[in-house]
PDB file of C-alpha atoms in Angstrom:
ATOM      1  CA  MET A 128      -1.288   9.526 -39.837  1.00 62.00           C
ATOM      2  CA  ASN A 129       0.282   9.464 -36.248  1.00 81.00           C
ATOM      3  CA  ALA A 130       0.856  13.195 -36.317  1.00 81.00           C
ATOM      4  CA  THR A 131      -2.688  14.114 -37.304  1.00 84.00           C
ATOM      5  CA  ARG A 132      -3.724  11.571 -34.301  1.00 83.00           C
ATOM      6  CA  GLU A 133      -1.478  13.434 -32.192  1.00 83.00           C
ATOM      7  CA  THR A 134      -2.831  16.704 -32.831  1.00 86.00           C
ATOM      8  CA  ALA A 135      -6.618  15.718 -33.015  1.00 85.00           C
ATOM      9  CA  LYS A 136      -5.626  14.245 -29.275  1.00 85.00           C
ATOM     10  CA  ARG A 137      -4.228  17.479 -28.206  1.00 87.00           C
ATOM     11  CA  LEU A 138      -7.040  19.277 -29.435  1.00 91.00           C
ATOM     12  CA  ALA A 139      -9.737  17.240 -27.902  1.00 90.00           C
ATOM     13  CA  ARG A 140      -7.195  17.583 -24.414  1.00 91.00           C
ATOM     14  CA  ALA A 141      -7.851  21.296 -24.790  1.00 92.00           C
ATOM     15  CA  ALA A 142     -11.617  21.254 -25.555  1.00 93.00           C
ATOM     16  CA  ALA A 143     -11.915  19.199 -22.555  1.00 94.00           C
ATOM     17  CA  LEU A 144      -9.931  21.458 -20.177  1.00 93.00           C
ATOM     18  CA  VAL A 145     -12.392  24.183 -21.015  1.00 93.00           C
ATOM     19  CA  ALA A 146     -15.409  22.051 -20.598  1.00 94.00           C
ATOM     20  CA  VAL A 147     -14.321  20.824 -17.561  1.00 95.00           C
ATOM     21  CA  LEU A 148     -12.947  24.136 -16.195  1.00 95.00           C
ATOM     22  CA  PRO A 149     -16.101  24.981 -14.044  1.00 94.00           C
ATOM     23  CA  VAL A 150     -15.863  21.779 -11.924  1.00 95.00           C
ATOM     24  CA  LEU A 151     -12.339  22.884 -11.593  1.00 95.00           C
ATOM     25  CA  LEU A 152     -13.190  26.096 -10.324  1.00 94.00           C
ATOM     26  CA  HIS A 153     -15.795  24.603  -7.850  1.00 93.00           C
ATOM     27  CA  TYR A 154     -13.481  22.292  -6.553  1.00 94.00           C
ATOM     28  CA  TRP A 155     -10.412  24.896  -6.055  1.00 94.00           C
ATOM     29  CA  PHE A 156     -13.499  27.276  -4.483  1.00 94.00           C
ATOM     30  CA  TRP A 157     -14.741  24.329  -2.095  1.00 93.00           C
ATOM     31  CA  SER A 158     -11.176  23.066  -1.365  1.00 93.00           C
ATOM     32  CA  LEU A 159     -11.074  26.801   0.598  1.00 93.00           C
ATOM     33  CA  VAL A 160     -14.185  25.838   2.179  1.00 92.00           C
ATOM     34  CA  VAL A 161     -14.093  22.337   3.308  1.00 91.00           C
ATOM     35  CA  GLY A 162     -10.661  21.328   2.959  1.00 90.00           C
ATOM     36  CA  HIS A 163      -8.908  19.768  -0.268  1.00 88.00           C
ATOM     37  CA  HIS A 164      -9.715  15.990   0.489  1.00 89.00           C
ATOM     38  CA  ALA A 165     -13.674  16.496   0.864  1.00 91.00           C
ATOM     39  CA  ALA A 166     -13.773  18.953  -2.296  1.00 93.00           C
ATOM     40  CA  PHE A 167     -11.626  16.270  -4.355  1.00 95.00           C
ATOM     41  CA  ARG A 168     -13.971  13.318  -3.291  1.00 92.00           C
ATOM     42  CA  GLY A 169     -17.140  15.265  -4.534  1.00 92.00           C
ATOM     43  CA  ALA A 170     -15.690  16.724  -7.515  1.00 95.00           C
ATOM     44  CA  VAL A 171     -14.488  13.241  -8.573  1.00 96.00           C
ATOM     45  CA  GLN A 172     -17.863  11.608  -8.035  1.00 96.00           C
ATOM     46  CA  PHE A 173     -19.538  13.881 -10.437  1.00 95.00           C
ATOM     47  CA  VAL A 174     -16.663  13.462 -13.373  1.00 96.00           C
ATOM     48  CA  SER A 175     -16.657   9.692 -13.146  1.00 97.00           C
ATOM     49  CA  LEU A 176     -20.226   9.848 -14.062  1.00 96.00           C
ATOM     50  CA  LEU A 177     -19.431  11.626 -17.459  1.00 96.00           C
ATOM     51  CA  PRO A 178     -20.055   9.294 -20.414  1.00 95.00           C
ATOM     52  CA  GLY A 179     -18.287   8.528 -23.495  1.00 95.00           C
ATOM     53  CA  LEU A 180     -15.198   9.703 -25.172  1.00 94.00           C
ATOM     54  CA  PRO A 181     -16.019  13.280 -23.954  1.00 94.00           C
ATOM     55  CA  GLY A 182     -16.183  11.690 -20.571  1.00 96.00           C
ATOM     56  CA  ILE A 183     -12.818  10.223 -20.794  1.00 96.00           C
ATOM     57  CA  TYR A 184     -11.135  13.316 -21.961  1.00 96.00           C
ATOM     58  CA  MET A 185     -12.794  15.441 -19.185  1.00 96.00           C
ATOM     59  CA  ARG A 186     -11.837  13.049 -16.621  1.00 97.00           C
ATOM     60  CA  GLY A 187      -8.195  13.069 -17.749  1.00 96.00           C
ATOM     61  CA  ALA A 188      -8.435  17.148 -17.522  1.00 96.00           C
ATOM     62  CA  PHE A 189      -9.722  17.100 -14.288  1.00 97.00           C
ATOM     63  CA  LEU A 190      -7.283  14.574 -12.774  1.00 97.00           C
ATOM     64  CA  THR A 191      -4.095  16.156 -14.366  1.00 96.00           C
ATOM     65  CA  HIS A 192      -5.100  19.369 -12.459  1.00 95.00           C
ATOM     66  CA  THR A 193      -6.053  17.363  -9.188  1.00 96.00           C
ATOM     67  CA  LEU A 194      -3.960  14.257  -8.787  1.00 97.00           C
ATOM     68  CA  ALA A 195      -0.259  14.296  -7.521  1.00 96.00           C
ATOM     69  CA  GLY A 196       0.506  12.802 -11.040  1.00 96.00           C
ATOM     70  CA  CYS A 197      -1.808  11.922 -13.911  1.00 97.00           C
ATOM     71  CA  HIS A 198      -0.156  11.665 -17.267  1.00 97.00           C
ATOM     72  CA  PRO A 199      -2.222  13.188 -20.072  1.00 94.00           C
ATOM     73  CA  SER A 200      -2.159   9.761 -21.999  1.00 95.00           C
ATOM     74  CA  ALA A 201      -3.775   8.009 -18.985  1.00 97.00           C
ATOM     75  CA  ARG A 202      -7.217   6.776 -19.889  1.00 97.00           C
ATOM     76  CA  VAL A 203      -9.876   6.634 -17.092  1.00 98.00           C
ATOM     77  CA  GLU A 204     -13.229   4.946 -17.714  1.00 98.00           C
ATOM     78  CA  PHE A 205     -16.822   5.556 -16.661  1.00 98.00           C
ATOM     79  CA  GLY A 206     -17.192   5.257 -12.928  1.00 97.00           C
ATOM     80  CA  VAL A 207     -13.818   5.282 -11.596  1.00 98.00           C
ATOM     81  CA  LEU A 208     -13.385   6.867  -7.959  1.00 97.00           C
ATOM     82  CA  PHE A 209     -10.515   8.174  -6.103  1.00 97.00           C
ATOM     83  CA  SER A 210     -10.286   8.762  -2.471  1.00 94.00           C
ATOM     84  CA  GLU A 211      -7.123  10.272  -2.418  1.00 95.00           C
ATOM     85  CA  PRO A 212      -5.615  13.152  -4.544  1.00 95.00           C
ATOM     86  CA  GLY A 213      -2.504  11.480  -3.923  1.00 95.00           C
ATOM     87  CA  ALA A 214      -2.695   9.182  -6.370  1.00 97.00           C
ATOM     88  CA  GLU A 215      -0.486   9.022  -9.299  1.00 98.00           C
ATOM     89  CA  LEU A 216      -1.241   7.247 -12.863  1.00 98.00           C
ATOM     90  CA  GLY A 217       1.703   7.079 -15.140  1.00 98.00           C
ATOM     91  CA  GLU A 218       2.186   7.363 -18.939  1.00 97.00           C
ATOM     92  CA  GLY A 219      -0.298   5.111 -21.114  1.00 97.00           C
ATOM     93  CA  VAL A 220      -2.266   3.789 -17.921  1.00 98.00           C
ATOM     94  CA  TYR A 221      -5.575   2.391 -18.313  1.00 98.00           C
ATOM     95  CA  VAL A 222      -8.165   2.347 -15.599  1.00 98.00           C
ATOM     96  CA  GLY A 223     -11.358   0.269 -16.401  1.00 98.00           C
ATOM     97  CA  PRO A 224     -14.692   1.302 -15.498  1.00 98.00           C
ATOM     98  CA  ARG A 225     -16.053   1.134 -12.045  1.00 98.00           C
ATOM     99  CA  CYS A 226     -12.475   0.972  -9.970  1.00 98.00           C
ATOM    100  CA  ILE A 227     -11.836   2.077  -6.913  1.00 98.00           C
ATOM    101  CA  LEU A 228      -8.595   3.971  -5.892  1.00 98.00           C
ATOM    102  CA  GLY A 229      -7.010   5.055  -2.755  1.00 96.00           C
ATOM    103  CA  LEU A 230      -3.285   6.274  -2.496  1.00 96.00           C
ATOM    104  CA  VAL A 231      -1.708   4.423  -5.507  1.00 98.00           C
ATOM    105  CA  ARG A 232       0.928   4.627  -7.903  1.00 98.00           C
ATOM    106  CA  VAL A 233       0.249   3.317 -11.042  1.00 98.00           C
ATOM    107  CA  GLY A 234       3.257   2.779 -13.446  1.00 98.00           C
ATOM    108  CA  LYS A 235       3.915   3.367 -16.946  1.00 98.00           C
ATOM    109  CA  ASP A 236       1.520   0.994 -19.251  1.00 98.00           C
ATOM    110  CA  ALA A 237      -0.142  -0.703 -16.204  1.00 98.00           C
ATOM    111  CA  LEU A 238      -3.708  -1.959 -17.062  1.00 98.00           C
ATOM    112  CA  LEU A 239      -6.552  -2.168 -14.565  1.00 98.00           C
ATOM    113  CA  ALA A 240      -9.457  -4.128 -15.374  1.00 98.00           C
ATOM    114  CA  SER A 241     -13.171  -3.488 -14.404  1.00 98.00           C
ATOM    115  CA  GLY A 242     -14.345  -3.339 -10.716  1.00 98.00           C
ATOM    116  CA  VAL A 243     -10.513  -3.251  -9.183  1.00 98.00           C
ATOM    117  CA  GLN A 244     -10.187  -1.966  -5.909  1.00 98.00           C
ATOM    118  CA  VAL A 245      -7.081  -0.480  -4.602  1.00 98.00           C
ATOM    119  CA  PRO A 246      -7.127   0.909  -0.909  1.00 94.00           C
ATOM    120  CA  SER A 247      -4.180   2.505   0.595  1.00 90.00           C
ATOM    121  CA  GLY A 248      -2.737  -0.207   1.954  1.00 86.00           C
ATOM    122  CA  GLY A 249      -4.273  -3.344   4.158  1.00 82.00           C
ATOM    123  CA  LYS A 250      -4.376  -0.842   7.565  1.00 80.00           C
ATOM    124  CA  THR A 251      -6.770   1.796   6.938  1.00 79.00           C
ATOM    125  CA  HIS A 252      -8.978   1.150   9.639  1.00 79.00           C
ATOM    126  CA  ARG A 253      -7.636  -0.189  12.994  1.00 80.00           C
ATOM    127  CA  PHE A 254     -10.069  -2.463  15.149  1.00 84.00           C
ATOM    128  CA  ASP A 255      -7.720  -3.449  18.101  1.00 82.00           C
ATOM    129  CA  ASP A 256     -10.074  -1.737  20.782  1.00 81.00           C
ATOM    130  CA  PRO A 257     -13.194  -3.736  21.628  1.00 87.00           C
ATOM    131  CA  ASP A 258     -14.263  -0.589  23.314  1.00 84.00           C
ATOM    132  CA  VAL A 259     -13.898   1.802  20.439  1.00 85.00           C
ATOM    133  CA  PRO A 260     -15.911   1.715  17.158  1.00 87.00           C
ATOM    134  CA  ILE A 261     -13.926   0.846  14.312  1.00 83.00           C
ATOM    135  CA  ARG A 262     -14.658   4.369  13.006  1.00 84.00           C
ATOM    136  CA  ASP A 263     -13.050   6.062  15.755  1.00 83.00           C
ATOM    137  CA  GLN A 264      -9.691   3.873  16.081  1.00 80.00           C
ATOM    138  CA  GLY A 265      -8.033   5.578  13.078  1.00 79.00           C
ATOM    139  CA  GLY A 266      -5.968   3.731  10.372  1.00 80.00           C
ATOM    140  CA  GLU A 267      -2.793   4.197   8.296  1.00 83.00           C
ATOM    141  CA  LEU A 268      -2.350   5.259   4.861  1.00 86.00           C
ATOM    142  CA  THR A 269       0.022   3.414   2.446  1.00 93.00           C
ATOM    143  CA  LEU A 270       1.114   4.131  -0.707  1.00 96.00           C
ATOM    144  CA  VAL A 271       0.521   1.225  -3.030  1.00 98.00           C
ATOM    145  CA  THR A 272       2.640   0.831  -6.143  1.00 98.00           C
ATOM    146  CA  ILE A 273       1.445  -1.092  -9.187  1.00 98.00           C
ATOM    147  CA  GLY A 274       4.538  -1.522 -11.226  1.00 98.00           C
ATOM    148  CA  GLU A 275       5.036  -0.815 -14.926  1.00 98.00           C
ATOM    149  CA  GLY A 276       3.392  -2.880 -17.437  1.00 98.00           C
ATOM    150  CA  ALA A 277       1.488  -4.960 -14.948  1.00 98.00           C
ATOM    151  CA  TRP A 278      -2.029  -6.140 -15.554  1.00 98.00           C
ATOM    152  CA  VAL A 279      -4.550  -6.415 -12.756  1.00 98.00           C
ATOM    153  CA  GLY A 280      -7.605  -8.471 -13.715  1.00 98.00           C
ATOM    154  CA  ALA A 281     -11.426  -7.547 -13.140  1.00 98.00           C
ATOM    155  CA  GLY A 282     -12.508  -7.259  -9.334  1.00 98.00           C
ATOM    156  CA  ALA A 283      -8.736  -7.983  -7.864  1.00 98.00           C
ATOM    157  CA  ILE A 284      -8.488  -6.256  -4.683  1.00 98.00           C
ATOM    158  CA  VAL A 285      -4.846  -4.723  -4.194  1.00 98.00           C
ATOM    159  CA  LEU A 286      -3.771  -4.022  -0.630  1.00 97.00           C
ATOM    160  CA  ALA A 287       0.034  -4.615  -1.376  1.00 97.00           C
ATOM    161  CA  ASP A 288       2.776  -3.435  -4.463  1.00 98.00           C
ATOM    162  CA  VAL A 289       2.493  -5.282  -7.652  1.00 98.00           C
ATOM    163  CA  GLY A 290       5.782  -5.762  -9.351  1.00 98.00           C
ATOM    164  CA  LYS A 291       6.797  -4.453 -12.629  1.00 98.00           C
ATOM    165  CA  GLY A 292       5.057  -6.701 -15.513  1.00 98.00           C
ATOM    166  CA  THR A 293       3.302  -9.250 -13.382  1.00 98.00           C
ATOM    167  CA  VAL A 294      -0.205 -10.489 -13.767  1.00 98.00           C
ATOM    168  CA  VAL A 295      -2.834 -10.996 -11.068  1.00 98.00           C
ATOM    169  CA  ALA A 296      -5.889 -12.867 -11.766  1.00 98.00           C
ATOM    170  CA  ALA A 297      -9.248 -11.528 -11.779  1.00 98.00           C
ATOM    171  CA  GLY A 298     -11.088 -11.912  -8.192  1.00 98.00           C
ATOM    172  CA  SER A 299      -7.295 -11.953  -6.360  1.00 98.00           C
ATOM    173  CA  VAL A 300      -6.787 -10.385  -3.217  1.00 98.00           C
ATOM    174  CA  VAL A 301      -3.306  -9.025  -3.031  1.00 98.00           C
ATOM    175  CA  THR A 302      -2.143  -9.245   0.621  1.00 97.00           C
ATOM    176  CA  LYS A 303       1.772  -9.493   0.435  1.00 97.00           C
ATOM    177  CA  PRO A 304       4.002  -7.643  -2.349  1.00 98.00           C
ATOM    178  CA  LEU A 305       4.309  -9.515  -5.552  1.00 98.00           C
ATOM    179  CA  PRO A 306       7.670  -9.229  -7.436  1.00 97.00           C
ATOM    180  CA  ASP A 307       8.135  -8.768 -11.038  1.00 97.00           C
ATOM    181  CA  TYR A 308       7.139 -10.658 -13.904  1.00 97.00           C
ATOM    182  CA  VAL A 309       5.066 -13.302 -12.439  1.00 97.00           C
ATOM    183  CA  VAL A 310       1.453 -14.643 -12.584  1.00 97.00           C
ATOM    184  CA  ALA A 311      -0.154 -14.642  -9.224  1.00 98.00           C
ATOM    185  CA  ALA A 312      -3.626 -15.670  -8.407  1.00 98.00           C
ATOM    186  CA  GLY A 313      -6.077 -16.855  -5.301  1.00 97.00           C
ATOM    187  CA  VAL A 314      -7.532 -15.504  -1.800  1.00 96.00           C
ATOM    188  CA  PRO A 315      -4.820 -14.650  -0.702  1.00 97.00           C
ATOM    189  CA  ALA A 316      -3.013 -14.009  -4.128  1.00 97.00           C
ATOM    190  CA  LYS A 317      -0.082 -16.727  -4.433  1.00 97.00           C
ATOM    191  CA  VAL A 318       2.684 -16.703  -7.493  1.00 97.00           C
ATOM    192  CA  LEU A 319       1.760 -19.282  -9.714  1.00 96.00           C
ATOM    193  CA  ARG A 320       4.547 -19.156 -12.284  1.00 95.00           C
ATOM    194  CA  PRO A 321       6.935 -16.585 -13.792  1.00 95.00           C
ATOM    195  CA  ARG A 322       5.280 -14.998 -16.678  1.00 93.00           C
ATOM    196  CA  PHE A 323       7.848 -16.548 -19.451  1.00 89.00           C
ATOM    197  CA  GLY A 324      11.324 -17.988 -19.725  1.00 74.00           C
ATOM    198  CA  GLY A 325      14.276 -15.862 -17.986  1.00 54.00           C
ATOM    199  CA  ALA A 326      11.742 -14.203 -15.258  1.00 46.00           C
ATOM    200  CA  PRO A 327      13.119 -13.837 -11.945  1.00 49.00           C
ATOM    201  CA  ASP A 328      12.376 -16.843  -9.629  1.00 49.00           C
ATOM    202  CA  ALA A 329       9.262 -16.207  -7.108  1.00 43.00           C
TER     203      ALA A 329
END
């Protein structure tokens, strides 16, 4: 039964690659014209709107060939946007509907519920100079890591690393790194307790 299922998945991935090939060709062409980032953002907006199971497979095929890393088993739901092609999705990752992801590395089997936002760190825009518009002050992109097996609840905003196996409650704002195997919540997010006995101290 498992062998049959895996064969069906492989066939579905192959069919999805064929179906999404025109989008990939369009992306590769426009990368030469307008640059890699601009072409990526336009193409990923298009594939984000593909509905149903075919859409999931087609997104996977597109992202596997455009992100810095995307395991074939990663599942990216409807309406997910990426701002940075340097993002990485590990094996078994789930990204829920309408997430917005920047420069992020999501570890194996991590789960992002719907509406999670992971910008490229907390300093994407500087705002120190009152005489210069914020858009002209530049910023700093930082890779945010969400650890293996972590679970980030709906609507959370993650600006700093989340440890392996850690749970972030819905609606939380992570402004400082969270350790492994804890439950965290709040604005800003704070460690509430270890996930289970024997976990590291917070």
